Short mmCIF file of N, CA and C in Angstrom, two decimals:
data_model
loop_
_atom_site.label_atom_id
_atom_site.label_comp_id
_atom_site.label_asym_id
_atom_site.label_seq_id
_atom_site.Cartn_x
_atom_site.Cartn_y
_atom_site.Cartn_z
N UNK A 1 -0.67 0.35 -14.88
CA UNK A 1 -1.68 0.75 -13.94
C UNK A 1 -3.04 0.37 -14.49
N UNK A 2 -3.92 0.08 -13.60
CA UNK A 2 -5.26 -0.31 -14.01
C UNK A 2 -6.09 0.92 -14.33
N UNK A 3 -7.00 0.78 -15.25
CA UNK A 3 -7.94 1.84 -15.56
C UNK A 3 -9.33 1.23 -15.50
N UNK A 4 -10.27 1.95 -14.96
CA UNK A 4 -11.60 1.41 -14.77
C UNK A 4 -12.64 2.28 -15.43
N UNK A 5 -13.30 1.70 -16.45
CA UNK A 5 -14.46 2.33 -17.11
C UNK A 5 -14.24 3.80 -17.40
N UNK A 6 -13.36 4.09 -18.30
CA UNK A 6 -13.14 5.46 -18.71
C UNK A 6 -11.88 6.04 -18.12
N UNK A 7 -11.66 7.31 -18.37
CA UNK A 7 -10.44 7.94 -17.86
C UNK A 7 -10.41 7.92 -16.34
N UNK A 8 -9.28 7.53 -15.82
CA UNK A 8 -9.12 7.41 -14.38
C UNK A 8 -8.63 8.72 -13.79
N UNK A 9 -9.16 9.05 -12.62
CA UNK A 9 -8.71 10.27 -11.95
C UNK A 9 -7.51 10.00 -11.06
N UNK A 10 -7.24 8.73 -10.77
CA UNK A 10 -6.08 8.35 -9.97
C UNK A 10 -5.40 7.15 -10.63
N UNK A 11 -4.18 6.88 -10.22
CA UNK A 11 -3.45 5.71 -10.72
C UNK A 11 -3.63 4.57 -9.74
N UNK A 12 -3.91 3.38 -10.29
CA UNK A 12 -4.13 2.19 -9.48
C UNK A 12 -3.02 1.19 -9.71
N UNK A 13 -2.61 0.51 -8.66
CA UNK A 13 -1.62 -0.57 -8.75
C UNK A 13 -2.35 -1.86 -8.41
N UNK A 14 -2.08 -2.89 -9.21
CA UNK A 14 -2.70 -4.19 -8.96
C UNK A 14 -1.63 -5.22 -8.66
N UNK A 15 -2.08 -6.29 -8.03
CA UNK A 15 -1.21 -7.40 -7.69
C UNK A 15 -1.59 -8.60 -8.53
N UNK A 16 -0.66 -9.51 -8.71
CA UNK A 16 -0.96 -10.76 -9.39
C UNK A 16 -1.66 -11.74 -8.47
N UNK A 17 -1.94 -11.36 -7.24
CA UNK A 17 -2.64 -12.24 -6.31
C UNK A 17 -2.10 -12.19 -4.89
N UNK A 18 -0.93 -11.63 -4.71
CA UNK A 18 -0.34 -11.53 -3.38
C UNK A 18 -0.39 -10.11 -2.87
N UNK A 19 0.33 -9.83 -1.80
CA UNK A 19 0.29 -8.49 -1.20
C UNK A 19 1.02 -7.44 -2.04
N UNK A 20 0.63 -6.21 -1.82
CA UNK A 20 1.37 -5.06 -2.33
C UNK A 20 2.30 -4.61 -1.22
N UNK A 21 3.39 -3.94 -1.63
CA UNK A 21 4.38 -3.50 -0.64
C UNK A 21 4.84 -2.09 -0.99
N UNK A 22 5.01 -1.25 0.03
CA UNK A 22 5.55 0.10 -0.14
C UNK A 22 6.95 0.09 0.46
N UNK A 23 7.95 0.25 -0.41
CA UNK A 23 9.35 0.16 0.02
C UNK A 23 10.03 1.50 -0.18
N UNK A 24 10.78 1.96 0.82
CA UNK A 24 11.55 3.18 0.61
C UNK A 24 12.43 3.04 -0.64
N UNK A 25 12.36 4.04 -1.47
CA UNK A 25 13.04 4.02 -2.76
C UNK A 25 14.53 3.69 -2.66
N UNK A 26 15.18 4.17 -1.61
CA UNK A 26 16.62 3.98 -1.48
C UNK A 26 17.03 2.53 -1.24
N UNK A 27 16.09 1.67 -0.80
CA UNK A 27 16.44 0.27 -0.54
C UNK A 27 15.78 -0.70 -1.54
N UNK A 28 15.24 -0.18 -2.63
CA UNK A 28 14.62 -1.07 -3.62
C UNK A 28 15.55 -2.20 -4.08
N UNK A 29 16.85 -1.95 -4.29
CA UNK A 29 17.72 -3.04 -4.75
C UNK A 29 17.82 -4.22 -3.77
N UNK A 30 17.45 -4.02 -2.51
CA UNK A 30 17.56 -5.09 -1.52
C UNK A 30 16.34 -6.02 -1.51
N UNK A 31 15.26 -5.63 -2.18
CA UNK A 31 14.05 -6.46 -2.21
C UNK A 31 14.15 -7.43 -3.39
N UNK A 32 14.13 -8.74 -3.11
CA UNK A 32 14.29 -9.74 -4.17
C UNK A 32 12.96 -10.30 -4.67
N UNK A 33 11.85 -9.90 -4.06
CA UNK A 33 10.54 -10.39 -4.50
C UNK A 33 10.44 -11.90 -4.37
N UNK A 34 9.88 -12.55 -5.40
CA UNK A 34 9.71 -14.00 -5.37
C UNK A 34 11.00 -14.72 -5.79
N UNK A 35 12.00 -13.96 -6.27
CA UNK A 35 13.29 -14.55 -6.64
C UNK A 35 14.11 -14.83 -5.39
N UNK A 36 15.18 -15.52 -5.55
CA UNK A 36 16.09 -15.74 -4.43
C UNK A 36 16.38 -17.20 -4.23
N UNK A 37 17.54 -17.46 -3.64
CA UNK A 37 17.98 -18.82 -3.39
C UNK A 37 17.71 -19.28 -1.97
N UNK A 38 17.16 -18.41 -1.17
CA UNK A 38 16.94 -18.75 0.23
C UNK A 38 15.71 -19.65 0.38
N UNK A 39 15.54 -20.19 1.56
CA UNK A 39 14.37 -21.04 1.84
C UNK A 39 13.07 -20.25 1.72
N UNK A 40 13.09 -19.03 2.19
CA UNK A 40 11.90 -18.17 2.11
C UNK A 40 12.30 -16.88 1.39
N UNK A 41 11.62 -16.58 0.31
CA UNK A 41 11.91 -15.36 -0.45
C UNK A 41 11.31 -14.15 0.28
N UNK A 42 11.68 -12.96 -0.18
CA UNK A 42 11.08 -11.75 0.36
C UNK A 42 9.56 -11.78 0.16
N UNK A 43 9.14 -12.26 -0.99
CA UNK A 43 7.71 -12.38 -1.27
C UNK A 43 7.04 -13.30 -0.25
N UNK A 44 7.69 -14.43 0.07
CA UNK A 44 7.14 -15.34 1.08
C UNK A 44 6.99 -14.62 2.43
N UNK A 45 7.98 -13.81 2.78
CA UNK A 45 7.92 -13.06 4.04
C UNK A 45 6.73 -12.10 4.02
N UNK A 46 6.50 -11.44 2.88
CA UNK A 46 5.38 -10.51 2.77
C UNK A 46 4.05 -11.25 2.90
N UNK A 47 3.96 -12.43 2.32
CA UNK A 47 2.73 -13.23 2.39
C UNK A 47 2.42 -13.69 3.81
N UNK A 48 3.42 -13.77 4.66
CA UNK A 48 3.22 -14.22 6.04
C UNK A 48 2.70 -13.12 6.96
N UNK A 49 2.68 -11.87 6.48
CA UNK A 49 2.17 -10.77 7.30
C UNK A 49 0.68 -10.98 7.52
N UNK A 50 0.28 -10.97 8.78
CA UNK A 50 -1.12 -11.15 9.12
C UNK A 50 -1.79 -9.80 9.31
N UNK A 51 -3.04 -9.72 8.92
CA UNK A 51 -3.79 -8.48 9.10
C UNK A 51 -3.70 -7.59 7.87
N UNK A 52 -4.19 -6.37 8.06
CA UNK A 52 -4.27 -5.43 6.95
C UNK A 52 -2.94 -4.78 6.60
N UNK A 53 -2.06 -4.60 7.59
CA UNK A 53 -0.74 -4.02 7.34
C UNK A 53 0.29 -4.66 8.25
N UNK A 54 1.53 -4.56 7.84
CA UNK A 54 2.64 -5.04 8.66
C UNK A 54 3.93 -4.46 8.13
N UNK A 55 4.98 -4.55 8.92
CA UNK A 55 6.28 -4.03 8.54
C UNK A 55 7.27 -5.17 8.38
N UNK A 56 8.15 -5.05 7.39
CA UNK A 56 9.22 -6.02 7.16
C UNK A 56 10.54 -5.29 7.01
N UNK A 57 11.62 -5.82 7.59
CA UNK A 57 12.93 -5.20 7.37
C UNK A 57 13.38 -5.37 5.92
N UNK A 58 13.92 -4.28 5.37
CA UNK A 58 14.51 -4.29 4.03
C UNK A 58 15.73 -3.37 4.09
N UNK A 59 16.91 -3.93 3.84
CA UNK A 59 18.12 -3.12 3.98
C UNK A 59 18.21 -2.59 5.39
N UNK A 60 18.44 -1.28 5.52
CA UNK A 60 18.57 -0.68 6.85
C UNK A 60 17.30 0.07 7.28
N UNK A 61 16.17 -0.29 6.67
CA UNK A 61 14.90 0.35 7.01
C UNK A 61 13.79 -0.70 6.95
N UNK A 62 12.56 -0.26 6.87
CA UNK A 62 11.44 -1.21 6.79
C UNK A 62 10.50 -0.85 5.65
N UNK A 63 9.78 -1.86 5.19
CA UNK A 63 8.77 -1.70 4.16
C UNK A 63 7.40 -1.95 4.77
N UNK A 64 6.39 -1.34 4.19
CA UNK A 64 5.01 -1.50 4.64
C UNK A 64 4.31 -2.49 3.71
N UNK A 65 3.81 -3.58 4.28
CA UNK A 65 3.08 -4.58 3.52
C UNK A 65 1.59 -4.31 3.66
N UNK A 66 0.91 -4.22 2.51
CA UNK A 66 -0.55 -4.09 2.51
C UNK A 66 -1.10 -5.49 2.33
N UNK A 67 -1.51 -6.09 3.42
CA UNK A 67 -1.92 -7.48 3.41
C UNK A 67 -3.40 -7.66 3.22
N UNK A 68 -3.87 -8.84 3.55
CA UNK A 68 -5.26 -9.24 3.57
C UNK A 68 -5.84 -9.49 2.18
N UNK A 69 -5.96 -8.49 1.35
CA UNK A 69 -6.66 -8.61 0.07
C UNK A 69 -5.80 -8.01 -1.03
N UNK A 70 -5.61 -8.72 -2.15
CA UNK A 70 -4.80 -8.16 -3.23
C UNK A 70 -5.57 -7.16 -4.09
N UNK A 71 -6.31 -6.26 -3.47
CA UNK A 71 -7.16 -5.30 -4.18
C UNK A 71 -6.33 -4.24 -4.90
N UNK A 72 -6.88 -3.74 -6.01
CA UNK A 72 -6.27 -2.59 -6.69
C UNK A 72 -6.17 -1.45 -5.68
N UNK A 73 -5.04 -0.75 -5.70
CA UNK A 73 -4.76 0.25 -4.67
C UNK A 73 -4.27 1.54 -5.30
N UNK A 74 -4.78 2.67 -4.80
CA UNK A 74 -4.35 4.00 -5.21
C UNK A 74 -3.91 4.75 -3.96
N UNK A 75 -3.15 5.82 -4.15
CA UNK A 75 -2.76 6.66 -3.02
C UNK A 75 -3.40 8.02 -3.22
N UNK A 76 -4.12 8.49 -2.21
CA UNK A 76 -4.75 9.80 -2.24
C UNK A 76 -4.01 10.72 -1.28
N UNK A 77 -3.09 11.55 -1.82
CA UNK A 77 -2.27 12.39 -0.94
C UNK A 77 -3.09 13.37 -0.10
N UNK A 78 -4.24 13.81 -0.63
CA UNK A 78 -5.05 14.76 0.15
C UNK A 78 -5.60 14.13 1.43
N UNK A 79 -5.65 12.81 1.49
CA UNK A 79 -6.09 12.10 2.69
C UNK A 79 -4.93 11.34 3.36
N UNK A 80 -3.74 11.35 2.74
CA UNK A 80 -2.62 10.57 3.26
C UNK A 80 -2.98 9.10 3.39
N UNK A 81 -3.70 8.58 2.38
CA UNK A 81 -4.30 7.26 2.50
C UNK A 81 -4.17 6.43 1.23
N UNK A 82 -3.79 5.17 1.41
CA UNK A 82 -3.92 4.19 0.35
C UNK A 82 -5.37 3.73 0.38
N UNK A 83 -6.02 3.74 -0.78
CA UNK A 83 -7.39 3.29 -0.91
C UNK A 83 -7.37 2.00 -1.70
N UNK A 84 -8.00 0.96 -1.16
CA UNK A 84 -8.00 -0.37 -1.77
C UNK A 84 -9.41 -0.67 -2.26
N UNK A 85 -9.53 -0.92 -3.57
CA UNK A 85 -10.82 -1.14 -4.20
C UNK A 85 -11.26 -2.58 -3.99
N UNK A 86 -12.06 -2.80 -2.96
CA UNK A 86 -12.57 -4.15 -2.67
C UNK A 86 -13.83 -4.44 -3.47
N UNK A 87 -14.77 -3.49 -3.51
CA UNK A 87 -15.99 -3.62 -4.31
C UNK A 87 -16.57 -2.25 -4.54
N UNK A 88 -17.08 -2.04 -5.73
CA UNK A 88 -17.71 -0.78 -6.07
C UNK A 88 -18.02 -0.75 -7.55
N UNK A 89 -19.14 -0.14 -7.90
CA UNK A 89 -19.56 -0.13 -9.30
C UNK A 89 -18.67 0.71 -10.19
N UNK A 90 -18.18 1.82 -9.66
CA UNK A 90 -17.35 2.70 -10.48
C UNK A 90 -16.29 3.36 -9.63
N UNK A 91 -15.24 3.80 -10.30
CA UNK A 91 -14.18 4.53 -9.60
C UNK A 91 -14.75 5.79 -8.97
N UNK A 92 -15.59 6.49 -9.71
CA UNK A 92 -16.17 7.73 -9.21
C UNK A 92 -16.93 7.49 -7.90
N UNK A 93 -17.76 6.44 -7.89
CA UNK A 93 -18.53 6.09 -6.69
C UNK A 93 -17.61 5.70 -5.53
N UNK A 94 -16.59 4.91 -5.83
CA UNK A 94 -15.65 4.47 -4.81
C UNK A 94 -14.93 5.66 -4.19
N UNK A 95 -14.38 6.54 -5.02
CA UNK A 95 -13.63 7.69 -4.52
C UNK A 95 -14.53 8.67 -3.78
N UNK A 96 -15.79 8.79 -4.21
CA UNK A 96 -16.73 9.68 -3.52
C UNK A 96 -17.01 9.17 -2.10
N UNK A 97 -16.87 7.87 -1.88
CA UNK A 97 -17.13 7.30 -0.56
C UNK A 97 -15.97 7.38 0.40
N UNK A 98 -14.81 7.83 -0.06
CA UNK A 98 -13.62 7.85 0.81
C UNK A 98 -13.79 8.74 2.04
N UNK A 99 -14.28 9.99 1.93
CA UNK A 99 -14.42 10.79 3.16
C UNK A 99 -15.31 10.13 4.21
N UNK A 100 -16.43 9.56 3.80
CA UNK A 100 -17.32 8.88 4.75
C UNK A 100 -16.64 7.65 5.32
N UNK A 101 -15.91 6.92 4.48
CA UNK A 101 -15.20 5.73 4.95
C UNK A 101 -14.16 6.11 6.00
N UNK A 102 -13.42 7.18 5.76
CA UNK A 102 -12.41 7.63 6.73
C UNK A 102 -13.06 8.06 8.05
N UNK A 103 -14.18 8.76 7.94
CA UNK A 103 -14.85 9.26 9.15
C UNK A 103 -15.45 8.13 9.99
N UNK A 104 -15.93 7.07 9.34
CA UNK A 104 -16.60 6.01 10.08
C UNK A 104 -15.79 4.74 10.26
N UNK A 105 -14.52 4.76 9.89
CA UNK A 105 -13.69 3.54 9.93
C UNK A 105 -13.46 3.05 11.35
N UNK A 106 -13.48 1.74 11.50
CA UNK A 106 -13.09 1.10 12.76
C UNK A 106 -11.64 0.65 12.58
N UNK A 107 -10.72 1.50 12.98
CA UNK A 107 -9.29 1.30 12.72
C UNK A 107 -8.75 0.14 13.55
N UNK A 108 -7.87 -0.64 12.93
CA UNK A 108 -7.14 -1.70 13.65
C UNK A 108 -5.95 -1.05 14.36
N UNK A 109 -5.15 -1.88 15.02
CA UNK A 109 -4.01 -1.35 15.75
C UNK A 109 -3.08 -0.57 14.82
N UNK A 110 -2.44 0.43 15.37
CA UNK A 110 -1.51 1.26 14.60
C UNK A 110 -0.11 0.65 14.63
N UNK A 111 0.66 0.93 13.59
CA UNK A 111 2.08 0.59 13.58
C UNK A 111 2.86 1.87 13.34
N UNK A 112 4.08 1.89 13.83
CA UNK A 112 4.98 3.04 13.63
C UNK A 112 5.95 2.68 12.52
N UNK A 113 6.11 3.59 11.56
CA UNK A 113 6.95 3.34 10.38
C UNK A 113 7.90 4.50 10.20
N UNK A 114 9.19 4.22 10.25
CA UNK A 114 10.19 5.26 10.01
C UNK A 114 10.77 5.04 8.63
N UNK A 115 10.77 6.11 7.82
CA UNK A 115 11.26 5.99 6.45
C UNK A 115 12.26 7.10 6.13
N UNK A 116 13.17 6.83 5.18
CA UNK A 116 14.16 7.83 4.80
C UNK A 116 13.72 8.75 3.68
N UNK A 117 12.50 8.60 3.18
CA UNK A 117 12.01 9.44 2.09
C UNK A 117 10.98 8.72 1.24
N UNK A 118 10.86 9.10 -0.05
CA UNK A 118 9.82 8.54 -0.92
C UNK A 118 9.81 7.02 -0.94
N UNK A 119 8.60 6.46 -1.15
CA UNK A 119 8.41 5.02 -1.23
C UNK A 119 7.81 4.65 -2.57
N UNK A 120 7.97 3.38 -2.94
CA UNK A 120 7.40 2.85 -4.18
C UNK A 120 6.47 1.71 -3.81
N UNK A 121 5.23 1.79 -4.28
CA UNK A 121 4.23 0.76 -4.06
C UNK A 121 4.15 -0.14 -5.29
N UNK A 122 4.25 -1.46 -5.08
CA UNK A 122 4.19 -2.40 -6.20
C UNK A 122 3.87 -3.79 -5.68
N UNK A 123 3.68 -4.72 -6.61
CA UNK A 123 3.40 -6.12 -6.28
C UNK A 123 4.63 -6.71 -5.60
N UNK A 124 4.46 -7.26 -4.40
CA UNK A 124 5.59 -7.79 -3.62
C UNK A 124 6.33 -8.92 -4.32
N UNK A 125 5.74 -9.53 -5.34
CA UNK A 125 6.40 -10.62 -6.05
C UNK A 125 7.55 -10.12 -6.93
N UNK A 126 7.53 -8.85 -7.30
CA UNK A 126 8.57 -8.30 -8.17
C UNK A 126 9.83 -7.94 -7.38
N UNK A 127 11.01 -8.16 -7.94
CA UNK A 127 12.23 -7.63 -7.32
C UNK A 127 12.18 -6.11 -7.34
N UNK A 128 12.71 -5.49 -6.31
CA UNK A 128 12.69 -4.03 -6.22
C UNK A 128 13.29 -3.31 -7.41
N UNK A 129 14.39 -3.84 -7.95
CA UNK A 129 15.03 -3.17 -9.08
C UNK A 129 14.18 -3.21 -10.35
N UNK A 130 13.20 -4.12 -10.40
CA UNK A 130 12.33 -4.22 -11.57
C UNK A 130 10.95 -3.63 -11.31
N UNK A 131 10.74 -3.08 -10.14
CA UNK A 131 9.41 -2.60 -9.75
C UNK A 131 8.90 -1.49 -10.66
N UNK A 132 9.77 -0.68 -11.20
CA UNK A 132 9.32 0.42 -12.05
C UNK A 132 9.03 -0.03 -13.48
N UNK A 133 9.24 -1.32 -13.77
CA UNK A 133 8.93 -1.86 -15.10
C UNK A 133 7.52 -2.43 -15.14
N UNK A 134 6.82 -2.39 -14.02
CA UNK A 134 5.47 -2.92 -13.91
C UNK A 134 4.60 -1.86 -13.24
N UNK A 135 3.35 -2.19 -12.97
CA UNK A 135 2.48 -1.24 -12.30
C UNK A 135 3.04 -0.86 -10.94
N UNK A 136 3.25 0.42 -10.74
CA UNK A 136 3.81 0.90 -9.48
C UNK A 136 3.38 2.35 -9.26
N UNK A 137 3.52 2.81 -8.04
CA UNK A 137 3.32 4.21 -7.69
C UNK A 137 4.49 4.69 -6.87
N UNK A 138 4.99 5.85 -7.18
CA UNK A 138 6.01 6.50 -6.34
C UNK A 138 5.29 7.52 -5.49
N UNK A 139 5.43 7.40 -4.18
CA UNK A 139 4.73 8.29 -3.25
C UNK A 139 5.75 9.16 -2.55
N UNK A 140 5.57 10.46 -2.70
CA UNK A 140 6.45 11.44 -2.06
C UNK A 140 6.11 11.55 -0.59
N UNK A 141 6.92 10.97 0.25
CA UNK A 141 6.79 11.13 1.68
C UNK A 141 8.09 11.70 2.21
N UNK A 142 7.98 12.65 3.11
CA UNK A 142 9.18 13.25 3.70
C UNK A 142 9.83 12.24 4.65
N UNK A 143 11.15 12.30 4.78
CA UNK A 143 11.81 11.43 5.76
C UNK A 143 11.21 11.68 7.14
N UNK A 144 11.05 10.61 7.89
CA UNK A 144 10.52 10.79 9.24
C UNK A 144 9.79 9.59 9.76
N UNK A 145 9.13 9.81 10.90
CA UNK A 145 8.38 8.74 11.56
C UNK A 145 6.89 8.96 11.32
N UNK A 146 6.22 7.86 11.00
CA UNK A 146 4.80 7.91 10.66
C UNK A 146 4.02 6.91 11.51
N UNK A 147 2.73 7.20 11.67
CA UNK A 147 1.78 6.29 12.27
C UNK A 147 0.93 5.76 11.11
N UNK A 148 0.81 4.45 11.03
CA UNK A 148 0.03 3.82 9.97
C UNK A 148 -1.12 3.06 10.63
N UNK A 149 -2.32 3.30 10.13
CA UNK A 149 -3.47 2.56 10.61
C UNK A 149 -4.29 2.08 9.42
N UNK A 150 -5.02 1.00 9.63
CA UNK A 150 -5.77 0.39 8.53
C UNK A 150 -7.16 -0.02 8.98
N UNK A 151 -8.07 -0.05 8.01
CA UNK A 151 -9.45 -0.45 8.28
C UNK A 151 -10.11 -0.86 6.98
N UNK A 152 -11.16 -1.62 7.09
CA UNK A 152 -12.06 -1.87 5.98
C UNK A 152 -13.33 -1.10 6.28
N UNK A 153 -13.93 -0.51 5.23
CA UNK A 153 -15.13 0.30 5.43
C UNK A 153 -16.13 0.04 4.31
N UNK A 154 -17.38 0.30 4.61
CA UNK A 154 -18.46 0.17 3.64
C UNK A 154 -19.22 1.49 3.58
N UNK A 155 -18.74 2.44 2.75
CA UNK A 155 -19.41 3.74 2.70
C UNK A 155 -20.75 3.71 1.95
N UNK A 156 -21.05 2.61 1.28
CA UNK A 156 -22.32 2.48 0.57
C UNK A 156 -22.72 1.02 0.53
N UNK A 157 -23.96 0.73 0.15
CA UNK A 157 -24.43 -0.65 0.17
C UNK A 157 -23.65 -1.60 -0.74
N UNK A 158 -23.09 -1.11 -1.81
CA UNK A 158 -22.34 -1.95 -2.74
C UNK A 158 -20.88 -1.52 -2.86
N UNK A 159 -20.41 -0.70 -1.92
CA UNK A 159 -19.06 -0.16 -1.98
C UNK A 159 -18.28 -0.57 -0.73
N UNK A 160 -17.19 -1.29 -0.95
CA UNK A 160 -16.31 -1.72 0.13
C UNK A 160 -14.91 -1.23 -0.17
N UNK A 161 -14.31 -0.59 0.80
CA UNK A 161 -13.00 0.05 0.62
C UNK A 161 -12.06 -0.40 1.74
N UNK A 162 -10.82 -0.70 1.36
CA UNK A 162 -9.76 -0.87 2.34
C UNK A 162 -9.03 0.46 2.48
N UNK A 163 -8.69 0.84 3.67
CA UNK A 163 -7.99 2.11 3.94
C UNK A 163 -6.70 1.84 4.68
N UNK A 164 -5.62 2.47 4.24
CA UNK A 164 -4.35 2.43 4.97
C UNK A 164 -3.88 3.88 5.04
N UNK A 165 -4.05 4.48 6.21
CA UNK A 165 -3.73 5.88 6.39
C UNK A 165 -2.35 6.06 7.00
N UNK A 166 -1.59 7.00 6.44
CA UNK A 166 -0.22 7.28 6.90
C UNK A 166 -0.17 8.73 7.36
N UNK A 167 0.15 8.93 8.64
CA UNK A 167 0.22 10.26 9.20
C UNK A 167 1.57 10.48 9.87
N UNK A 168 2.16 11.66 9.70
CA UNK A 168 3.40 11.94 10.44
C UNK A 168 3.15 11.79 11.94
N UNK A 169 4.08 11.20 12.64
CA UNK A 169 3.95 10.99 14.09
C UNK A 169 3.76 12.35 14.76
N UNK A 170 2.79 12.43 15.63
CA UNK A 170 2.53 13.68 16.33
C UNK A 170 1.40 14.49 15.73
N UNK A 171 0.80 14.01 14.65
CA UNK A 171 -0.33 14.75 14.05
C UNK A 171 -1.61 14.02 14.29
#
């Protein structure tokens, strides 16, 4: 996990340059990452997702691709939101801007995501079975249907944040 200028208050996951992906833990063995003998690897499929978020089939469920920018990403459970560090002088400043960013965000289209339980966020290039050997986050989400929306926000003159909010359907 990345650490920025002193002790970190949250854990950050970074990418080697491609998208990050949140995969339900139970189907991690089905994600081959950049490996594979097929014409297009799972990683290639993730790279083809357009926009800030998208869904890809994995096993008998779907994974959430965090597209657009390979920014360092943390999950803030109190906001039900992945926060993507696009620009900001310090972690403290970036995290302090999250409430304003959420309140003023111009959200893109929503997607519906049904999951069987906890998910693991990691670099989409890694095979799922090896995801816990590298920077990753395990996010406790209850089984169910969720609404996912994404936006980019500028809560301050030098602070740019990507937001991916996950809410249980019906809330």
